[in-house]
Coordinates of C-alpha atoms and ligand atoms in Angstrom, one line a residue:
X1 CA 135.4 137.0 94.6
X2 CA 132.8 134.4 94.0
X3 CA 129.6 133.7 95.6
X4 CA 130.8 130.8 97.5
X5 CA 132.1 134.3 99.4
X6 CA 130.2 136.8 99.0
X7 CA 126.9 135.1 98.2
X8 CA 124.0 135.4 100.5
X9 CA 125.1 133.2 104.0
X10 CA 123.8 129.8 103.4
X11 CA 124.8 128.0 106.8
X12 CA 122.5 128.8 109.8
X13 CA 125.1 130.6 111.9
X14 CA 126.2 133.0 109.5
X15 CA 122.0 133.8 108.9
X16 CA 121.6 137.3 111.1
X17 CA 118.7 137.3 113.4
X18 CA 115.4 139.0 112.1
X19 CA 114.9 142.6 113.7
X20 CA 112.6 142.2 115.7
X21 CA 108.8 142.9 114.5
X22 CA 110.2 143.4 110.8
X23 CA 107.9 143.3 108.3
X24 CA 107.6 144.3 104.5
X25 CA 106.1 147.5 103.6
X26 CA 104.5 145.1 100.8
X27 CA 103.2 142.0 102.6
X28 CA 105.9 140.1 100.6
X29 CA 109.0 137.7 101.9
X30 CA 111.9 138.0 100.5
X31 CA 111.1 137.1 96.5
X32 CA 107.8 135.7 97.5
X33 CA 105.3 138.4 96.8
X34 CA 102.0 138.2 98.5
X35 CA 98.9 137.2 96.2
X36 CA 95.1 138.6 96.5
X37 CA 92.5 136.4 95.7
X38 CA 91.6 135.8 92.3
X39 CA 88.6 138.1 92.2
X40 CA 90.3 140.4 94.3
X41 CA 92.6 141.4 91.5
X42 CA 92.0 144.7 89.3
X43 CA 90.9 142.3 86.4
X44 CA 87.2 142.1 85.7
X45 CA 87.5 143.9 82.0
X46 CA 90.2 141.9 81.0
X47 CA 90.1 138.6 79.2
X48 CA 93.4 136.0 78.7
X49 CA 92.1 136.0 74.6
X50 CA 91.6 138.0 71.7
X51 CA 88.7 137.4 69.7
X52 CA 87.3 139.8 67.1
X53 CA 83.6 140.2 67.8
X54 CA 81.1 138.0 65.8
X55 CA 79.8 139.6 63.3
X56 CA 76.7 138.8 61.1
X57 CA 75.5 136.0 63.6
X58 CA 72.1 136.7 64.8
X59 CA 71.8 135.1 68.3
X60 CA 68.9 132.6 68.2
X61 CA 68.7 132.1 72.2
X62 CA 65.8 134.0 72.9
X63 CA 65.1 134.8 76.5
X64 CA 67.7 132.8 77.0
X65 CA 70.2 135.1 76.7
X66 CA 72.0 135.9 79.4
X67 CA 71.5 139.3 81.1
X68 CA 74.2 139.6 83.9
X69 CA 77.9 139.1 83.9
X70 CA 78.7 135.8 85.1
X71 CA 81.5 137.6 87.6
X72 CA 84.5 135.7 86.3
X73 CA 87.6 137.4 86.9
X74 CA 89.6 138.7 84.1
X75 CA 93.4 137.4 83.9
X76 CA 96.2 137.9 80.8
X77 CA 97.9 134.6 80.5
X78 CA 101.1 136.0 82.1
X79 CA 99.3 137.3 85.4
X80 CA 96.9 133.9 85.2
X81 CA 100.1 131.8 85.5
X82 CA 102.1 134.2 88.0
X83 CA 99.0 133.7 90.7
X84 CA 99.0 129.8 90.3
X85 CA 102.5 129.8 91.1
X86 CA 102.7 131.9 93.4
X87 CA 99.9 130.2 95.4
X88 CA 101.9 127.2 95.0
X89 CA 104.7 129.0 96.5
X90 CA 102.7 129.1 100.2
X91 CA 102.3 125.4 99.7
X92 CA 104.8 122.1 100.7
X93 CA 105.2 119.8 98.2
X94 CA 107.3 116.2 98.0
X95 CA 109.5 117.8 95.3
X96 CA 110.6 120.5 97.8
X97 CA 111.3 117.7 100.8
X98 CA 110.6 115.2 103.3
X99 CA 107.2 114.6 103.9
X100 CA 106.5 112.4 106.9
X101 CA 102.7 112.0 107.0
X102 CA 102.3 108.9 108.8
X103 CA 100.1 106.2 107.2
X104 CA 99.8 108.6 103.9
X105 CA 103.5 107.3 102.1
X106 CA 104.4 110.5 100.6
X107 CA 107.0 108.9 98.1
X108 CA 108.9 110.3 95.4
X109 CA 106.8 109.9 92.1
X110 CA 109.4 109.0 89.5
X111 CA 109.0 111.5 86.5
X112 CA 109.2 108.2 84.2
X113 CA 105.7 107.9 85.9
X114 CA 105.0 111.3 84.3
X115 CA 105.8 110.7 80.9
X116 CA 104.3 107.4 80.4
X117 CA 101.3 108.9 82.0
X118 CA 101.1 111.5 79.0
X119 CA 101.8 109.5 76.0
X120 CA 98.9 110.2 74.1
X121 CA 98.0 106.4 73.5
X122 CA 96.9 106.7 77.0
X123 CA 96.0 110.5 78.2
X124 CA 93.9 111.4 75.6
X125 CA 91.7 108.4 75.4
X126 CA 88.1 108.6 75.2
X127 CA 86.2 106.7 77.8
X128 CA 83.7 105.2 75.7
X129 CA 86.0 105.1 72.3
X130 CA 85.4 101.4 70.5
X131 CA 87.5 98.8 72.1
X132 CA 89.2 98.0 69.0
X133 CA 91.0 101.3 69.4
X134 CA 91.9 100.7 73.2
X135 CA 93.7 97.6 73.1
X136 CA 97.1 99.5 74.4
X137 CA 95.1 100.5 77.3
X138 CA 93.2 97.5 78.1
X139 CA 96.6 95.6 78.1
X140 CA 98.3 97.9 80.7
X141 CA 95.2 97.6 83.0
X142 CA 95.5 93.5 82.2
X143 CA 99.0 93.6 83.2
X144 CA 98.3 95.7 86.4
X145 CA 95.9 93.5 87.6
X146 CA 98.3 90.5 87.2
X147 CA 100.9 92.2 89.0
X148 CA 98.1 93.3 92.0
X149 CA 96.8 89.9 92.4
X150 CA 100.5 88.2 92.2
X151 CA 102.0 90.9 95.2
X152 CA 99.0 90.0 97.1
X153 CA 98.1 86.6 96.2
X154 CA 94.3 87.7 95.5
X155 CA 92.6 85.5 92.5
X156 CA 90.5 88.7 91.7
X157 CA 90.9 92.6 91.7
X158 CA 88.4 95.8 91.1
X159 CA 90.4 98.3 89.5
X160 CA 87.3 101.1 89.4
X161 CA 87.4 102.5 93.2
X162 CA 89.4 105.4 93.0
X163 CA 90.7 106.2 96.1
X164 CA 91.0 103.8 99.5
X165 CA 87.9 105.0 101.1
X166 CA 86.5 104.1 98.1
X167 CA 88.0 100.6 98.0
X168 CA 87.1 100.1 101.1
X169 CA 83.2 100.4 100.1
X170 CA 83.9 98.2 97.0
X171 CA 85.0 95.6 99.5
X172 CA 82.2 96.1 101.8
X173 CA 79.5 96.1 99.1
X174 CA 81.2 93.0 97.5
X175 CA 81.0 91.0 101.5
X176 CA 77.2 92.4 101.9
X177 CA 76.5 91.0 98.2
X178 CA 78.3 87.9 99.3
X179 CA 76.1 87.4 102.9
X180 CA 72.8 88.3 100.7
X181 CA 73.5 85.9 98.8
X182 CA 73.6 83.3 101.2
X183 CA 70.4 84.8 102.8
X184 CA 72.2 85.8 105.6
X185 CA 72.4 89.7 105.9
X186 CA 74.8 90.5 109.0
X187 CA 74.6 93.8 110.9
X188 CA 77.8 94.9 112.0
X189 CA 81.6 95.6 111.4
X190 CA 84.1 94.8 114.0
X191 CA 87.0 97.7 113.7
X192 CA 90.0 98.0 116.3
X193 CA 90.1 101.5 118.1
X194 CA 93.4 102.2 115.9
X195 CA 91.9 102.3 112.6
X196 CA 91.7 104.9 109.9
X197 CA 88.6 107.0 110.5
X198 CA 87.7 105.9 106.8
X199 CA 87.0 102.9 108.2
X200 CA 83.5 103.1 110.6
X201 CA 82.8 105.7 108.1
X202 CA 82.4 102.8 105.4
X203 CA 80.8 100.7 107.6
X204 CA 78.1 102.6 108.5
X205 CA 77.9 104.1 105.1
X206 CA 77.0 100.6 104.2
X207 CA 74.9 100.3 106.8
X208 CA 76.3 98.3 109.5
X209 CA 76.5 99.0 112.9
X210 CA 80.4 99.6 114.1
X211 CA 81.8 98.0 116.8
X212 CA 85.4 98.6 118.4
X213 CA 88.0 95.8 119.2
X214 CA 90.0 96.5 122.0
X215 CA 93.7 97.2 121.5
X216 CA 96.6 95.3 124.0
X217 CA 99.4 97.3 125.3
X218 CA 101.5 96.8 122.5
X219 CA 99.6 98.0 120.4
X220 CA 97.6 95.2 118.3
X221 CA 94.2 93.2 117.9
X222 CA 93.2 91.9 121.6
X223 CA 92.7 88.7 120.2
X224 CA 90.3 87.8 123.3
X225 CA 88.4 90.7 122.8
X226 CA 87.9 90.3 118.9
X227 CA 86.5 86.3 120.1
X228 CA 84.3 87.7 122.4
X229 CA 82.8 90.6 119.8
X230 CA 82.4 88.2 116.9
X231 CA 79.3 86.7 116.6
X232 CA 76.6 85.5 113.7
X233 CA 75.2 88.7 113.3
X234 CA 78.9 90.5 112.3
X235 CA 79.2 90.7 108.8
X236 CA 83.4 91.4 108.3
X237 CA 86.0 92.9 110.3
X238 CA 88.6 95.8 109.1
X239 CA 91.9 95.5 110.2
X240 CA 94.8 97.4 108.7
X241 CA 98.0 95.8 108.7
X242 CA 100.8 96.8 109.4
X243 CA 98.3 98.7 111.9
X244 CA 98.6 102.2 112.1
X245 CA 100.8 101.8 115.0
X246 CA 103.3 100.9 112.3
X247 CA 103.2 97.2 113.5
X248 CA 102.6 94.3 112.2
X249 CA 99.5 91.9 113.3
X250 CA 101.7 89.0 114.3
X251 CA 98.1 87.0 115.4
X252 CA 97.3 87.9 112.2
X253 CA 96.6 84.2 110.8
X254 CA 94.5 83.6 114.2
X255 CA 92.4 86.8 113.4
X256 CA 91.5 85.3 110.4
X257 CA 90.7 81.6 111.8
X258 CA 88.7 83.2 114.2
X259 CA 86.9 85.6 111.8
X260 CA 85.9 82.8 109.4
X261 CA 85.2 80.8 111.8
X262 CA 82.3 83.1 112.6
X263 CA 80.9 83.1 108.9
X264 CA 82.3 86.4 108.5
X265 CA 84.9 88.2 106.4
X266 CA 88.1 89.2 106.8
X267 CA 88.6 93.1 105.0
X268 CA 92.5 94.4 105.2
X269 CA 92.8 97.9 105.3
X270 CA 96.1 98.1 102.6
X271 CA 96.6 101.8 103.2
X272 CA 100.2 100.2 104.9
X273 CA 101.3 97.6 101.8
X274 CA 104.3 99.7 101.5
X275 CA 105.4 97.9 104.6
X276 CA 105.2 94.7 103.0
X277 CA 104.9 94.4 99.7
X278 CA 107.4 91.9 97.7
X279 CA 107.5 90.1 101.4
X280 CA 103.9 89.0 102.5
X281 CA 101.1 88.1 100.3
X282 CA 97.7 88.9 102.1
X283 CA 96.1 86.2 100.4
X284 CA 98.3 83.9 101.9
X285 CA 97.3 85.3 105.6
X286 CA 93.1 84.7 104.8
X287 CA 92.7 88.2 103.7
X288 CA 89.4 88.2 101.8
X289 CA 89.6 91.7 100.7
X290 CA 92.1 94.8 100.8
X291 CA 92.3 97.9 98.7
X292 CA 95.5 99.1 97.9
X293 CA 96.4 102.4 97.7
X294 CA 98.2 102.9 94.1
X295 CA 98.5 106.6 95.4
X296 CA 100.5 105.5 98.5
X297 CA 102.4 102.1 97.6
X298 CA 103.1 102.3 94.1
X299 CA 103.9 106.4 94.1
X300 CA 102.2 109.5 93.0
X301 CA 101.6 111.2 96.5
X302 CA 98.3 112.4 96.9
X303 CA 99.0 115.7 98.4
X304 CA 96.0 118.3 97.9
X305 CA 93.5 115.7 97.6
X306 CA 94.2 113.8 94.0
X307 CA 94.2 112.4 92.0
X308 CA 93.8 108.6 93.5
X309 CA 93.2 105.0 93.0
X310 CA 91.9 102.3 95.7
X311 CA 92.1 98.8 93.3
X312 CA 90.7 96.3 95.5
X313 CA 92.1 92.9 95.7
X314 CA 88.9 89.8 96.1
X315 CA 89.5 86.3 97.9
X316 CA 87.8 83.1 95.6
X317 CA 84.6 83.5 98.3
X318 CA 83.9 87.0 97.1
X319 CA 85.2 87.1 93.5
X320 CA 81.7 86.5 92.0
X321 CA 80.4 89.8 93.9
X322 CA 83.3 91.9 91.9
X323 CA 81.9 94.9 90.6
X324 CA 81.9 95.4 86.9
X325 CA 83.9 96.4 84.6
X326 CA 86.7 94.2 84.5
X327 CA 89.0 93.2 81.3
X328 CA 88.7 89.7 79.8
X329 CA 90.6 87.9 76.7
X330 CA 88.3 86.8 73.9
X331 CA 88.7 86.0 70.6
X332 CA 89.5 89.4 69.3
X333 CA 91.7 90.6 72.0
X334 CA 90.8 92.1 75.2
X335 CA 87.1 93.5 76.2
X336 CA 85.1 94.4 79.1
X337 CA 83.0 93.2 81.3
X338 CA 80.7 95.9 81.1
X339 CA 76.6 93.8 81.6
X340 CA 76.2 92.1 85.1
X341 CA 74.5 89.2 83.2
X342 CA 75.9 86.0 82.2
X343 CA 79.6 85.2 84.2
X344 CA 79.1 88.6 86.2
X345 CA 75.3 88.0 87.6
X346 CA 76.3 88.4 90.6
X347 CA 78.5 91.1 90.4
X348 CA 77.0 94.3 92.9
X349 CA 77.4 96.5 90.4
X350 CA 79.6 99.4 89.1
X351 CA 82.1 101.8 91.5
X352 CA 82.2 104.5 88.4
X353 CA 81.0 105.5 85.7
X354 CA 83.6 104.1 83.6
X355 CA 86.8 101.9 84.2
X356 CA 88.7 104.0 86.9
X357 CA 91.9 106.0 87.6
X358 CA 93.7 105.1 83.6
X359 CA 96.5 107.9 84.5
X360 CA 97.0 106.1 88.3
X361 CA 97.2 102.7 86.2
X362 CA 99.9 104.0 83.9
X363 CA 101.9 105.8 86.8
X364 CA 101.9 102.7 89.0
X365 CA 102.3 99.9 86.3
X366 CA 105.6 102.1 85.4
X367 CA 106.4 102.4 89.0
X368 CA 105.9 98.5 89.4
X369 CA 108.1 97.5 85.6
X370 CA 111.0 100.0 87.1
X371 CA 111.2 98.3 90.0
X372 CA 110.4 94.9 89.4
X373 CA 109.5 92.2 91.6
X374 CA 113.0 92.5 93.3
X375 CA 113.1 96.2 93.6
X376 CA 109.6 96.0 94.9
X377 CA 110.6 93.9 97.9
X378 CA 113.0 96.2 98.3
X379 CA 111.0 99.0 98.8
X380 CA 109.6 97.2 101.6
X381 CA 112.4 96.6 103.3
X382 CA 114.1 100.2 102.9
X383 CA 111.3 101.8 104.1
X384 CA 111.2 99.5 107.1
X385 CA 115.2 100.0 107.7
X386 CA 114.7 104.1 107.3
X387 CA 111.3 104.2 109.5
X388 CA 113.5 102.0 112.5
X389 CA 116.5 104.1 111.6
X390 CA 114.3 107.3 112.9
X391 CA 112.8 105.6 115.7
X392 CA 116.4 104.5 117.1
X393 CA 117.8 108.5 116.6
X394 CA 115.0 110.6 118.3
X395 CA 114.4 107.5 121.0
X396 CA 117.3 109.8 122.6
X397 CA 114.2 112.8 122.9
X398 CA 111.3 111.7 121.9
X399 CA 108.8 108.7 123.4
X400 CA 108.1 106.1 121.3
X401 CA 105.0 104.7 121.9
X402 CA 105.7 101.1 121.8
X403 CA 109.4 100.9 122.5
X404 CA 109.8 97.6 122.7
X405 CA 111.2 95.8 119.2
X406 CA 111.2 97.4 115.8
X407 CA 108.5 99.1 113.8
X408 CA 107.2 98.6 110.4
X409 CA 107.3 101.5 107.9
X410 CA 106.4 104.4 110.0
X411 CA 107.6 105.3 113.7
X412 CA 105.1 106.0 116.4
X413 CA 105.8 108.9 119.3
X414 CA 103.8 110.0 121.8
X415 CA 103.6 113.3 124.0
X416 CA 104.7 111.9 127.3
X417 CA 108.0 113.4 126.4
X418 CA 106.7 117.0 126.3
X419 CA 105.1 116.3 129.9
X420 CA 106.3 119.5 132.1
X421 CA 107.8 121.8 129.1
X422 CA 104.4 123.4 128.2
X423 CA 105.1 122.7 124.5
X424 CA 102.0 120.4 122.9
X425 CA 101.9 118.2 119.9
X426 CA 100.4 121.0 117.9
X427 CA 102.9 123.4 119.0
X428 CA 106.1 121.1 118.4
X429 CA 104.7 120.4 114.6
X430 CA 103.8 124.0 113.8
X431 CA 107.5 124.9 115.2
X432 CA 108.8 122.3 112.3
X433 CA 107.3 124.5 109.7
X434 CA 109.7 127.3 110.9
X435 CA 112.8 125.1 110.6
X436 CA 111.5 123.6 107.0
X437 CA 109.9 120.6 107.3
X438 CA 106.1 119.4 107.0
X439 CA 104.8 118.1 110.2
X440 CA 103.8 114.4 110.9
X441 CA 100.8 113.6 111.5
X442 CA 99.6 114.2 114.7
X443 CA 96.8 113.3 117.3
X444 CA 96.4 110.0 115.2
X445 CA 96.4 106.9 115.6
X446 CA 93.8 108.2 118.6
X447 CA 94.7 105.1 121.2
X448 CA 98.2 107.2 121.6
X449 CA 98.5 110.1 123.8
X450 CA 98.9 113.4 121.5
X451 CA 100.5 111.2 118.8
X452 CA 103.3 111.9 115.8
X453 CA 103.5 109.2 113.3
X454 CA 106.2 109.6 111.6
X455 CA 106.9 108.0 107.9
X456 CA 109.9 108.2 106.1
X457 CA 109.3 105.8 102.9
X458 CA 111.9 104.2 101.3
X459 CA 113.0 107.1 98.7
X460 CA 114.8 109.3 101.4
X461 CA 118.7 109.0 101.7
X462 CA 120.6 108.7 105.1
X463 CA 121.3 112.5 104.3
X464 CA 117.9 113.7 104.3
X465 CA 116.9 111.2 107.3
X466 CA 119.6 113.4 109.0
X467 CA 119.2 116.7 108.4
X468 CA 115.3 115.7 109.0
X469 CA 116.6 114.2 112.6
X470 CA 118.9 116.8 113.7
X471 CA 116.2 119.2 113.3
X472 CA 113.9 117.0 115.6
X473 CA 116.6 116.8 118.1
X474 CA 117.5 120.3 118.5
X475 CA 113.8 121.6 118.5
X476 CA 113.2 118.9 121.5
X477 CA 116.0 120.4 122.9
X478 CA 114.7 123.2 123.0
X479 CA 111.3 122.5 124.1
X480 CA 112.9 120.9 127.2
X481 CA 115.3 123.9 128.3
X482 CA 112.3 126.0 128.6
X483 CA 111.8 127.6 124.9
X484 CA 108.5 127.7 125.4
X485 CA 108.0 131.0 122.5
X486 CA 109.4 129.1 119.8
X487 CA 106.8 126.6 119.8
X488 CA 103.7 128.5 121.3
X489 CA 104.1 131.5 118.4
X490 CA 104.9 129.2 115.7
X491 CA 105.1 129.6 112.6
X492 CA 106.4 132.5 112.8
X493 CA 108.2 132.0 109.0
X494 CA 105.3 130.5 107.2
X495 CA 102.9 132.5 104.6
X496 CA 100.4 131.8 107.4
X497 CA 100.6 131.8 111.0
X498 CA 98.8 129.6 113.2
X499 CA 95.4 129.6 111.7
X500 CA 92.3 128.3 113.7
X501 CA 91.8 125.2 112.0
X502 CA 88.6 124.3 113.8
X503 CA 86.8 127.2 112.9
X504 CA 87.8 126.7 109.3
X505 CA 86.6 123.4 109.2
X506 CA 83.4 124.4 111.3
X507 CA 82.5 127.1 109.8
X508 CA 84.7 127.1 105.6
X509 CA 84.2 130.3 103.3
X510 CA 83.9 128.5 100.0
X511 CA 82.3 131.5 98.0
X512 CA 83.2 134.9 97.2
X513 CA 81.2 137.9 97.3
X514 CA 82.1 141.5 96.0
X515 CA 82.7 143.6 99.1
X516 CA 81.6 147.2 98.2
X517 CA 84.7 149.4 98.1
X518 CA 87.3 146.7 98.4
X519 CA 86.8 144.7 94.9
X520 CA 86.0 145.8 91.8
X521 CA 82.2 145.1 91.2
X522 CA 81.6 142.6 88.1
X523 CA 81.2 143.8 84.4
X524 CA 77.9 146.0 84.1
X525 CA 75.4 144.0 81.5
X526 CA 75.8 145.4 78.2
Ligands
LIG1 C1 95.1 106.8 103.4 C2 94.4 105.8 104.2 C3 93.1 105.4 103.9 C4 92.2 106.1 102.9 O1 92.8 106.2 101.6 P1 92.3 107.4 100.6 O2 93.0 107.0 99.4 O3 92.9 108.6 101.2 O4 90.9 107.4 100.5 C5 92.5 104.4 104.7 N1 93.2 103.8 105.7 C6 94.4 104.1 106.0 C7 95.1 103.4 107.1 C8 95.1 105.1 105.3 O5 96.3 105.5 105.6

């Protein structure tokens, strides 16, 4: 007998039913055991390192020695790695499937990436180490910047912002530099109501005023409404494209006629470049600044929060403003633009400390070499195929929101579907969780009625787009024949149930206090 046989039932109709209200005696599930906090762990004596005490050293500290434990919990190595992974365990991650956040491009991040990322030449440099010693480095960043400004046809790029929000204020400060300089400070930012909420946020953080373009029913720029907004006192406009509708601006070239022709500036929001890249160069459209995400387009999903990189792209109008540093070629190899004197006077200043993401400038310059310019258009183009691919199977169950003509990179539903079946949007992702897949992002964009933006990127197969399908189908099937528990109790199989996510964010927990009786207390003082 072999496993294929006897083995533990892989297919769905040979898995028995769960007894109902079955639970471990443990708190475990199946080999996943369930983990305490850190501090909650018997572990406050113990340390991961044996040192022999110091011996003949007087302490010279004074009264500043410390006189209470500093309540660090005690791991061996063994346990310290066992709770890491096991916490990892509750978590979803791009290795284990599918990911179909909408406007985030959870890609598969080549493990090439990886290993260039660690050479040594390149993870253990020192930020300030003498530019003699860096010149590997400064040639990758020299190279990534050609390739940015080439896919976008931009005659300048910051690589410092490290993230797109951040990007997006480097482009921002660099338009506000460039109107100051003309002694012309606007007030305000135009944004359509579709936009990434990162994108008022930046506005005002810069301190404009925001105003909202109106959207037309299929979903882009009301291009009579954007004429009527702009004015001499609006200082750019933000416009993602492809929108986060997942379509593209086709007035796009008359959205920047008009915008210049106001004396202000056009930003692109390049969160969406996946859609595009290899086939459109922004530049090319009267984009006059766009961040792009390396994080998104050119791999390394940013699940968790990090790490990022936002390099932002400059038209010749605002190229001057760039913020420093930036790598030149002189005499003796490349250097830095570190002063804003001389040829970067006008430059607004710095986005970091030092230079920017280095280990996000190796993983996307190997992404980029792997692919090459070909591949790269490629990528485009998959990702548009598989995101139209999705669109055209769950149009069957699902609403799109804007059915008319294909999408871009993601694919857009809305809830109108659900109408009558007393499942929500919340309650249809959580019930994906249950069958093994990450929701979509939901409730945005906000101009769609209890959205799901669905996006597939290019690196799934027809396999995965499938099994990731059939599960959508059937769990709309059963939402519409009345299964109303499935949804409204779900997850039932995740570490977590339904948590109450507004009260988390409201009101977070972020330290840890000894409760008497449940955790150990801290080491005594010696
Ligand atoms: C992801 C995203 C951003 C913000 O990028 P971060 O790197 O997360 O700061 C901005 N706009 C859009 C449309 C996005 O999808």
């Amino acid at each position: 007998m072999t496993m294929q046989t006897v083995g533990r039932p892989t297919r769905p109709e040979d898995v028995q039913p769960l007894d109902a209200g079955f639970t471990s005696l443990t708190g475990g599930r199946g080999l996943l055991q369930d983990e305490a906090l850190i501090f909650e762990r018997d572990g406050w004596g113990k340390t991961g390192v044996d040192l022999p005490p110091v011996e003949g050293s007087a302490d010279d500290l004074g009264d500043l020695v410390r006189t209470r434990p500093i309540g660090l919990p005690g791991l061996s190595e063994p346990e310290a790695m066992r709770h890491y992974v096991r916490l990892s365990q509750k978590n979803h991650a791009i290795d284990l499937a599918l990911y179909p956040l909408g406007s985030c491009t959870m890609k598969h991040n080549p493990r090439l990436n990886e290993k260039m990322a660690r050479l040594a030449g390149f993870a253990d440099l020192h930020p300030m180490a003498p530019l003699a010693t860096i010149q590997g480095a400064l040639t990758l960043m020299d190279r990534l910047s050609h390739w940015l400004k080439t896919l976008t046809g931009m005659p300048a790029v910051a690589l410092s912002p490290k993230a797109g929000a951040h990007g997006e204020l480097c482009g921002l400060l660099a338009i506000r530099a460039a109107h100051e300089a003309k002694g012309d400070p606007r007030r305000r930012v135009l944004v359509p109501t579709s936009a990434h909420g990162t994108n008022p946020a930046t506005a005002a953080f810069v301190g404009y005023s925001v105003t909202e373009i109106a959207q037309t029913d299929d979903g882009r720029v009301d291009l009579a409404d954007l004429a009527a907004k702009l004015g001499p006192d609006v200082a750019a406009i933000m416009v993602t494209n492809p929108n986060t509708c997942g379509l593209f601006e086709r007035d796009i070239i008359e959205i920047a006629r008009l915008t210049h022709e106001a004396g202000a500036y056009f930003y692109c929001d390049g969160a969406n470049f996946n859609a595009i890249v290899g086939r459109v160069r922004p530049g090319d459209l009267g984009v006059d600044a766009m961040h792009i995400n390396l994080h998104k387009t050119f791999s390394t999903p940013h699940g968790g929060g990090g790490p990022g990189a936002g390099p932002v792209v400059l038209s010749e109008a605002l190229a001057p403003f760039a913020p420093a540093p930036w790598v030149v070629h002189g005499p003796d190899g490349l250097t830095l633009v570190e002063e804003t004197v001389e040829e970067a006077a006008q430059a607004f200043g710095r986005m970091s400390a030092f230079h920017g993401q280095m280990g996000m400038f190796v993983r996307a310059y190997a992404y980029m070499r792997s692919h090459g310019a070909d591949g790269l258009r490629q990528v485009a183009e998959d990702a548009v195929l598989n995101a139209n691919y999705i669109k055209a199977r769950l149009s069957g169950v699902m609403t799109p929101a804007f059915p008319e003509g294909p999408c871009m990179h993601e694919a857009l539903f809305d809830d109108s579907w659900l109408e009558g079946t007393g499942v929500t949007t919340l309650d249809f992702a959580k019930a994906m969780i249950d069958e093994g897949f990450h929701p979509m992002t939901m409730y945005f964009p906000l101009v769609v009625h209890g959205a799901m933006l669905i996006e597939p990127t290019e690196t799934e197969s027809k396999q995965e787009l499938d099994r990731f399908c059939d599960a959508l189908i059937a769990l709309a099937e059963a939402a519409k024949a009345g299964d109303v528990d499935r949804f409204k109790g779900a997850p039932y199989l995740a570490p977590m149930r339904r948590l109450d996510e507004t009260l988390a964010a409201r009101k977070p927990r972020l330290t840890w206090k000894p409760e008497p009786g449940v955790a150990p207390a801290p080491l005594a003082a010696e």
